[in-house]
Amino acid sequence: PANWSTTLGFYLGDLTLGPSNFETLATFSIDGKRRFSNGNELRAYYRYTRVRGDSIYDYLTGWHQSLGVESIFKFTRAEFTLGYSCDCNERNNYNSAIQFLSASPTENGVYAILDWHMSPALSWSFAGDYQHRHYQGPDTVSLNSAAAGVFRRDTWVSAEAGLNYSLSDRWALRADWRLTHNRSNIPIYSYRSSQVMLSLEYVFSR
C-alpha cells in the first residue's frame, strides 16, 4: 500500500542590499509526498512567490512560480534521487530608453543525487544538475559597435561530490567539491567556477 501526505506553507522574507531594500518576498507552498511499501518515495511541490523590489530594483518586481517532482529509490546502503523542476518568472525587467535587460527567465532542469553509505562512519554523495534557461524579451547588447536585441539563453551544468566521515558520536569531518559551468549566447554571462570546502562538525546533543 501507499499513502499521501501534504504540507501547506506560507512565509515572508526581506532582503537588504546596502542601504536599500533589495526584495520583499511572500511565498505560498504546497508539498506532497507518497511513500511506498518498499520504502521508495514520490515527492512533488509547487511554490508561488510575489516579489517587490525597491525603487532602485523595481525591475525585479513581479512573481515567481516553481513546480517540481522527484522520485527517491532506497537500497540497502544507498539512496538515489531523480528529479525535474520548472521555474517561471514574470518580472518588470529593466527597460530604459536605450537598454532592455530581462529578469524573467523560464527554467527547466533535471538532477540526480546518489547517497552511498559505505559503513556506519563513512558515506559518499554525488550529484549532477542540468538547467536550460531562456529569458523573456531581447537584451540590448553591442554587436560590431551597434546596439542589437538578443534573446538570452543559458545552459547551466553542475557536478558535486562529498565525503562525510564520523569521527565519533559528536564529531564529523566533511569534504565537498563542486564544479559549475554556465554557457550563454551572450558571452558576458558565461562563467566557470570550482569550489572546495572542508568542514568540521560538532553536535552538542543527540
Short mmCIF file of the C-alpha atoms (twelve columns), coordinates in Angstrom:
data_MODEL
# 
_entry.id   MODEL 
# 
loop_
_atom_site.group_PDB 
_atom_site.id 
_atom_site.type_symbol 
_atom_site.label_atom_id 
_atom_site.label_alt_id 
_atom_site.label_comp_id 
_atom_site.label_asym_id 
_atom_site.label_seq_id 
_atom_site.Cartn_x 
_atom_site.Cartn_y 
_atom_site.Cartn_z 
_atom_site.pdbx_PDB_model_num 
ATOM 1   C CA . PRO A 1   0.000  0.000  0.000   1 
ATOM 2   C CA . ALA A 2   0.973  3.655  -0.473  1 
ATOM 3   C CA . ASN A 3   -0.211 6.830  1.207   1 
ATOM 4   C CA . TRP A 4   -0.011 10.552 0.532   1 
ATOM 5   C CA . SER A 5   0.918  13.314 2.952   1 
ATOM 6   C CA . THR A 6   0.532  17.009 2.134   1 
ATOM 7   C CA . THR A 7   2.076  20.105 3.708   1 
ATOM 8   C CA . LEU A 8   0.997  23.721 3.176   1 
ATOM 9   C CA . GLY A 9   3.271  26.659 3.980   1 
ATOM 10  C CA . PHE A 10  3.495  30.424 3.828   1 
ATOM 11  C CA . TYR A 11  6.402  32.689 4.657   1 
ATOM 12  C CA . LEU A 12  7.579  36.272 4.279   1 
ATOM 13  C CA . GLY A 13  11.128 37.376 3.546   1 
ATOM 14  C CA . ASP A 14  13.034 40.629 3.200   1 
ATOM 15  C CA . LEU A 15  16.439 41.013 1.534   1 
ATOM 16  C CA . THR A 16  18.531 44.150 2.000   1 
ATOM 17  C CA . LEU A 17  21.438 45.154 -0.206  1 
ATOM 18  C CA . GLY A 18  23.440 48.031 1.271   1 
ATOM 19  C CA . PRO A 19  21.112 50.848 2.385   1 
ATOM 20  C CA . SER A 20  18.271 49.739 0.085   1 
ATOM 21  C CA . ASN A 21  15.640 47.053 0.265   1 
ATOM 22  C CA . PHE A 22  16.515 44.545 -2.473  1 
ATOM 23  C CA . GLU A 23  13.463 42.267 -2.448  1 
ATOM 24  C CA . THR A 24  10.416 41.662 -0.264  1 
ATOM 25  C CA . LEU A 25  9.026  38.151 -0.766  1 
ATOM 26  C CA . ALA A 26  5.721  36.455 0.071   1 
ATOM 27  C CA . THR A 27  5.630  32.733 -0.754  1 
ATOM 28  C CA . PHE A 28  2.865  30.117 -0.679  1 
ATOM 29  C CA . SER A 29  3.947  26.480 -0.949  1 
ATOM 30  C CA . ILE A 30  2.357  23.062 -1.168  1 
ATOM 31  C CA . ASP A 31  4.331  19.821 -0.840  1 
ATOM 32  C CA . GLY A 32  3.101  16.288 -1.378  1 
ATOM 33  C CA . LYS A 33  4.819  13.001 -0.592  1 
ATOM 34  C CA . ARG A 34  3.803  9.436  -1.345  1 
ATOM 35  C CA . ARG A 35  5.583  6.608  0.438   1 
ATOM 36  C CA . PHE A 36  5.501  3.073  -0.960  1 
ATOM 37  C CA . SER A 37  5.716  -0.203 0.940   1 
ATOM 38  C CA . ASN A 38  9.245  -0.893 -0.388  1 
ATOM 39  C CA . GLY A 39  10.492 2.405  1.109   1 
ATOM 40  C CA . ASN A 40  10.635 4.370  -2.157  1 
ATOM 41  C CA . GLU A 41  9.064  7.828  -2.282  1 
ATOM 42  C CA . LEU A 42  7.462  10.148 -4.819  1 
ATOM 43  C CA . ARG A 43  7.536  13.876 -3.991  1 
ATOM 44  C CA . ALA A 44  6.019  16.910 -5.687  1 
ATOM 45  C CA . TYR A 45  5.928  20.609 -4.828  1 
ATOM 46  C CA . TYR A 46  4.556  23.940 -6.008  1 
ATOM 47  C CA . ARG A 47  5.691  27.441 -4.964  1 
ATOM 48  C CA . TYR A 48  4.185  30.818 -5.794  1 
ATOM 49  C CA . THR A 49  6.190  33.879 -4.771  1 
ATOM 50  C CA . ARG A 50  5.197  37.515 -5.056  1 
ATOM 51  C CA . VAL A 51  8.237  39.790 -5.267  1 
ATOM 52  C CA . ARG A 52  8.517  43.528 -4.703  1 
ATOM 53  C CA . GLY A 53  11.763 45.384 -5.343  1 
ATOM 54  C CA . ASP A 54  12.735 48.802 -4.003  1 
ATOM 55  C CA . SER A 55  12.623 51.749 -6.420  1 
ATOM 56  C CA . ILE A 56  16.238 51.036 -7.424  1 
ATOM 57  C CA . TYR A 57  15.441 47.364 -8.047  1 
ATOM 58  C CA . ASP A 58  11.915 47.753 -9.384  1 
ATOM 59  C CA . TYR A 59  12.856 45.608 -12.409 1 
ATOM 60  C CA . LEU A 60  12.699 42.594 -10.057 1 
ATOM 61  C CA . THR A 61  9.074  43.257 -9.054  1 
ATOM 62  C CA . GLY A 62  6.642  40.572 -10.195 1 
ATOM 63  C CA . TRP A 63  6.059  36.908 -9.467  1 
ATOM 64  C CA . HIS A 64  7.939  33.614 -9.486  1 
ATOM 65  C CA . GLN A 65  6.497  30.097 -9.734  1 
ATOM 66  C CA . SER A 66  8.218  26.744 -9.178  1 
ATOM 67  C CA . LEU A 67  6.965  23.242 -9.884  1 
ATOM 68  C CA . GLY A 68  8.908  20.063 -9.288  1 
ATOM 69  C CA . VAL A 69  8.667  16.301 -8.937  1 
ATOM 70  C CA . GLU A 70  11.224 13.736 -7.800  1 
ATOM 71  C CA . SER A 71  11.459 10.004 -7.193  1 
ATOM 72  C CA . ILE A 72  13.591 8.572  -4.393  1 
ATOM 73  C CA . PHE A 73  14.784 4.979  -4.667  1 
ATOM 74  C CA . LYS A 74  16.122 3.391  -1.490  1 
ATOM 75  C CA . PHE A 75  18.537 0.483  -1.333  1 
ATOM 76  C CA . THR A 76  20.360 -1.298 1.474   1 
ATOM 77  C CA . ARG A 77  23.300 1.127  1.568   1 
ATOM 78  C CA . ALA A 78  22.316 3.782  -0.933  1 
ATOM 79  C CA . GLU A 79  19.619 6.271  -1.876  1 
ATOM 80  C CA . PHE A 80  19.135 7.560  -5.428  1 
ATOM 81  C CA . THR A 81  17.070 10.657 -6.284  1 
ATOM 82  C CA . LEU A 82  15.973 11.667 -9.770  1 
ATOM 83  C CA . GLY A 83  14.053 14.912 -10.247 1 
ATOM 84  C CA . TYR A 84  12.664 17.533 -12.611 1 
ATOM 85  C CA . SER A 85  11.941 21.210 -11.914 1 
ATOM 86  C CA . CYS A 86  10.346 24.082 -13.831 1 
ATOM 87  C CA . ASP A 87  10.645 27.745 -12.794 1 
ATOM 88  C CA . CYS A 88  8.784  30.666 -14.391 1 
ATOM 89  C CA . ASN A 89  9.212  34.386 -13.794 1 
ATOM 90  C CA . GLU A 90  7.168  37.419 -14.765 1 
ATOM 91  C CA . ARG A 91  9.120  40.498 -13.648 1 
ATOM 92  C CA . ASN A 92  9.074  44.155 -14.629 1 
ATOM 93  C CA . ASN A 93  12.528 43.698 -16.231 1 
ATOM 94  C CA . TYR A 94  14.962 46.567 -16.768 1 
ATOM 95  C CA . ASN A 95  13.636 48.753 -19.550 1 
ATOM 96  C CA . SER A 96  15.039 52.206 -20.306 1 
ATOM 97  C CA . ALA A 97  15.060 54.363 -23.426 1 
ATOM 98  C CA . ILE A 98  18.348 52.834 -24.578 1 
ATOM 99  C CA . GLN A 99  18.536 49.407 -22.912 1 
ATOM 100 C CA . PHE A 100 16.459 46.338 -22.065 1 
ATOM 101 C CA . LEU A 101 17.633 43.567 -19.724 1 
ATOM 102 C CA . SER A 102 15.363 40.639 -18.932 1 
ATOM 103 C CA . ALA A 103 14.946 39.486 -15.318 1 
ATOM 104 C CA . SER A 104 12.288 36.926 -16.292 1 
ATOM 105 C CA . PRO A 105 13.840 33.552 -17.115 1 
ATOM 106 C CA . THR A 106 11.907 30.334 -17.695 1 
ATOM 107 C CA . GLU A 107 13.987 27.435 -16.466 1 
ATOM 108 C CA . ASN A 108 13.729 23.671 -16.953 1 
ATOM 109 C CA . GLY A 109 16.084 21.363 -15.121 1 
ATOM 110 C CA . VAL A 110 16.821 17.738 -14.298 1 
ATOM 111 C CA . TYR A 111 19.012 16.484 -11.467 1 
ATOM 112 C CA . ALA A 112 20.269 13.264 -9.909  1 
ATOM 113 C CA . ILE A 113 21.664 12.603 -6.416  1 
ATOM 114 C CA . LEU A 114 23.336 9.465  -5.082  1 
ATOM 115 C CA . ASP A 115 23.999 8.977  -1.360  1 
ATOM 116 C CA . TRP A 116 26.139 5.915  -0.664  1 
ATOM 117 C CA . HIS A 117 26.729 4.686  2.893   1 
ATOM 118 C CA . MET A 118 29.871 2.583  2.766   1 
ATOM 119 C CA . SER A 119 29.896 1.981  6.531   1 
ATOM 120 C CA . PRO A 120 28.247 3.443  9.657   1 
ATOM 121 C CA . ALA A 121 31.044 6.035  9.788   1 
ATOM 122 C CA . LEU A 122 31.737 6.743  6.104   1 
ATOM 123 C CA . SER A 123 29.399 7.990  3.376   1 
ATOM 124 C CA . TRP A 124 29.739 9.498  -0.095  1 
ATOM 125 C CA . SER A 125 27.403 11.765 -2.021  1 
ATOM 126 C CA . PHE A 126 27.357 12.578 -5.748  1 
ATOM 127 C CA . ALA A 127 25.075 14.990 -7.604  1 
ATOM 128 C CA . GLY A 128 24.577 16.299 -11.120 1 
ATOM 129 C CA . ASP A 129 22.306 19.131 -12.279 1 
ATOM 130 C CA . TYR A 130 21.390 20.374 -15.777 1 
ATOM 131 C CA . GLN A 131 19.309 23.510 -16.384 1 
ATOM 132 C CA . HIS A 132 18.257 25.369 -19.506 1 
ATOM 133 C CA . ARG A 133 17.030 28.971 -19.219 1 
ATOM 134 C CA . HIS A 134 15.512 31.265 -21.791 1 
ATOM 135 C CA . TYR A 135 14.704 34.878 -20.992 1 
ATOM 136 C CA . GLN A 136 11.672 36.979 -21.828 1 
ATOM 137 C CA . GLY A 137 12.420 39.807 -24.264 1 
ATOM 138 C CA . PRO A 138 15.657 40.579 -26.128 1 
ATOM 139 C CA . ASP A 139 18.557 42.013 -24.110 1 
ATOM 140 C CA . THR A 140 20.255 45.039 -25.612 1 
ATOM 141 C CA . VAL A 141 23.857 44.164 -26.456 1 
ATOM 142 C CA . SER A 142 26.608 45.695 -28.561 1 
ATOM 143 C CA . LEU A 143 27.407 43.881 -31.801 1 
ATOM 144 C CA . ASN A 144 30.035 45.367 -34.111 1 
ATOM 145 C CA . SER A 145 29.741 48.718 -32.284 1 
ATOM 146 C CA . ALA A 146 25.977 48.795 -32.826 1 
ATOM 147 C CA . ALA A 147 23.124 48.049 -30.407 1 
ATOM 148 C CA . ALA A 148 21.134 44.894 -31.125 1 
ATOM 149 C CA . GLY A 149 18.450 42.842 -29.393 1 
ATOM 150 C CA . VAL A 150 19.398 39.254 -28.456 1 
ATOM 151 C CA . PHE A 151 17.182 36.764 -26.636 1 
ATOM 152 C CA . ARG A 152 19.367 35.371 -23.879 1 
ATOM 153 C CA . ARG A 153 19.635 31.579 -23.496 1 
ATOM 154 C CA . ASP A 154 21.762 29.860 -20.857 1 
ATOM 155 C CA . THR A 155 22.788 26.250 -20.245 1 
ATOM 156 C CA . TRP A 156 23.858 25.631 -16.643 1 
ATOM 157 C CA . VAL A 157 25.591 22.396 -15.544 1 
ATOM 158 C CA . SER A 158 26.973 21.433 -12.149 1 
ATOM 159 C CA . ALA A 159 28.645 18.357 -10.656 1 
ATOM 160 C CA . GLU A 160 29.231 17.723 -6.946  1 
ATOM 161 C CA . ALA A 161 30.960 15.141 -4.782  1 
ATOM 162 C CA . GLY A 162 31.064 14.959 -0.992  1 
ATOM 163 C CA . LEU A 163 32.626 12.770 1.686   1 
ATOM 164 C CA . ASN A 164 31.360 12.558 5.272   1 
ATOM 165 C CA . TYR A 165 33.326 10.741 7.977   1 
ATOM 166 C CA . SER A 166 32.095 10.376 11.573  1 
ATOM 167 C CA . LEU A 167 34.997 10.639 13.975  1 
ATOM 168 C CA . SER A 168 32.777 9.923  16.995  1 
ATOM 169 C CA . ASP A 169 29.176 10.301 18.137  1 
ATOM 170 C CA . ARG A 170 29.618 14.087 18.219  1 
ATOM 171 C CA . TRP A 171 32.401 14.893 15.756  1 
ATOM 172 C CA . ALA A 172 32.254 14.578 11.957  1 
ATOM 173 C CA . LEU A 173 34.556 15.651 9.131   1 
ATOM 174 C CA . ARG A 174 33.192 16.591 5.698   1 
ATOM 175 C CA . ALA A 175 34.811 17.459 2.361   1 
ATOM 176 C CA . ASP A 176 32.883 18.846 -0.628  1 
ATOM 177 C CA . TRP A 177 33.817 19.690 -4.223  1 
ATOM 178 C CA . ARG A 178 31.615 21.455 -6.781  1 
ATOM 179 C CA . LEU A 179 32.155 22.395 -10.419 1 
ATOM 180 C CA . THR A 180 29.741 24.795 -12.142 1 
ATOM 181 C CA . HIS A 181 29.661 25.886 -15.777 1 
ATOM 182 C CA . ASN A 182 27.205 28.371 -17.283 1 
ATOM 183 C CA . ARG A 183 27.258 28.789 -21.056 1 
ATOM 184 C CA . SER A 184 25.287 31.687 -22.546 1 
ATOM 185 C CA . ASN A 185 24.726 33.006 -26.046 1 
ATOM 186 C CA . ILE A 186 25.626 36.425 -24.551 1 
ATOM 187 C CA . PRO A 187 29.303 35.905 -23.602 1 
ATOM 188 C CA . ILE A 188 29.361 38.203 -20.534 1 
ATOM 189 C CA . TYR A 189 27.027 35.756 -18.743 1 
ATOM 190 C CA . SER A 190 29.233 32.698 -19.361 1 
ATOM 191 C CA . TYR A 191 31.413 31.517 -16.493 1 
ATOM 192 C CA . ARG A 192 33.022 28.508 -14.858 1 
ATOM 193 C CA . SER A 193 33.679 28.033 -11.148 1 
ATOM 194 C CA . SER A 194 35.166 25.369 -8.896  1 
ATOM 195 C CA . GLN A 195 34.633 25.185 -5.129  1 
ATOM 196 C CA . VAL A 196 36.269 23.063 -2.456  1 
ATOM 197 C CA . MET A 197 35.108 23.088 1.171   1 
ATOM 198 C CA . LEU A 198 36.322 21.300 4.301   1 
ATOM 199 C CA . SER A 199 34.210 21.396 7.448   1 
ATOM 200 C CA . LEU A 200 34.369 20.005 10.964  1 
ATOM 201 C CA . GLU A 201 31.065 19.440 12.742  1 
ATOM 202 C CA . TYR A 202 30.336 19.089 16.436  1 
ATOM 203 C CA . VAL A 203 26.895 18.055 17.723  1 
ATOM 204 C CA . PHE A 204 26.177 19.396 21.214  1 
ATOM 205 C CA . SER A 205 23.372 16.940 21.998  1 
ATOM 206 C CA . ARG A 206 21.629 13.971 20.445  1 
# 
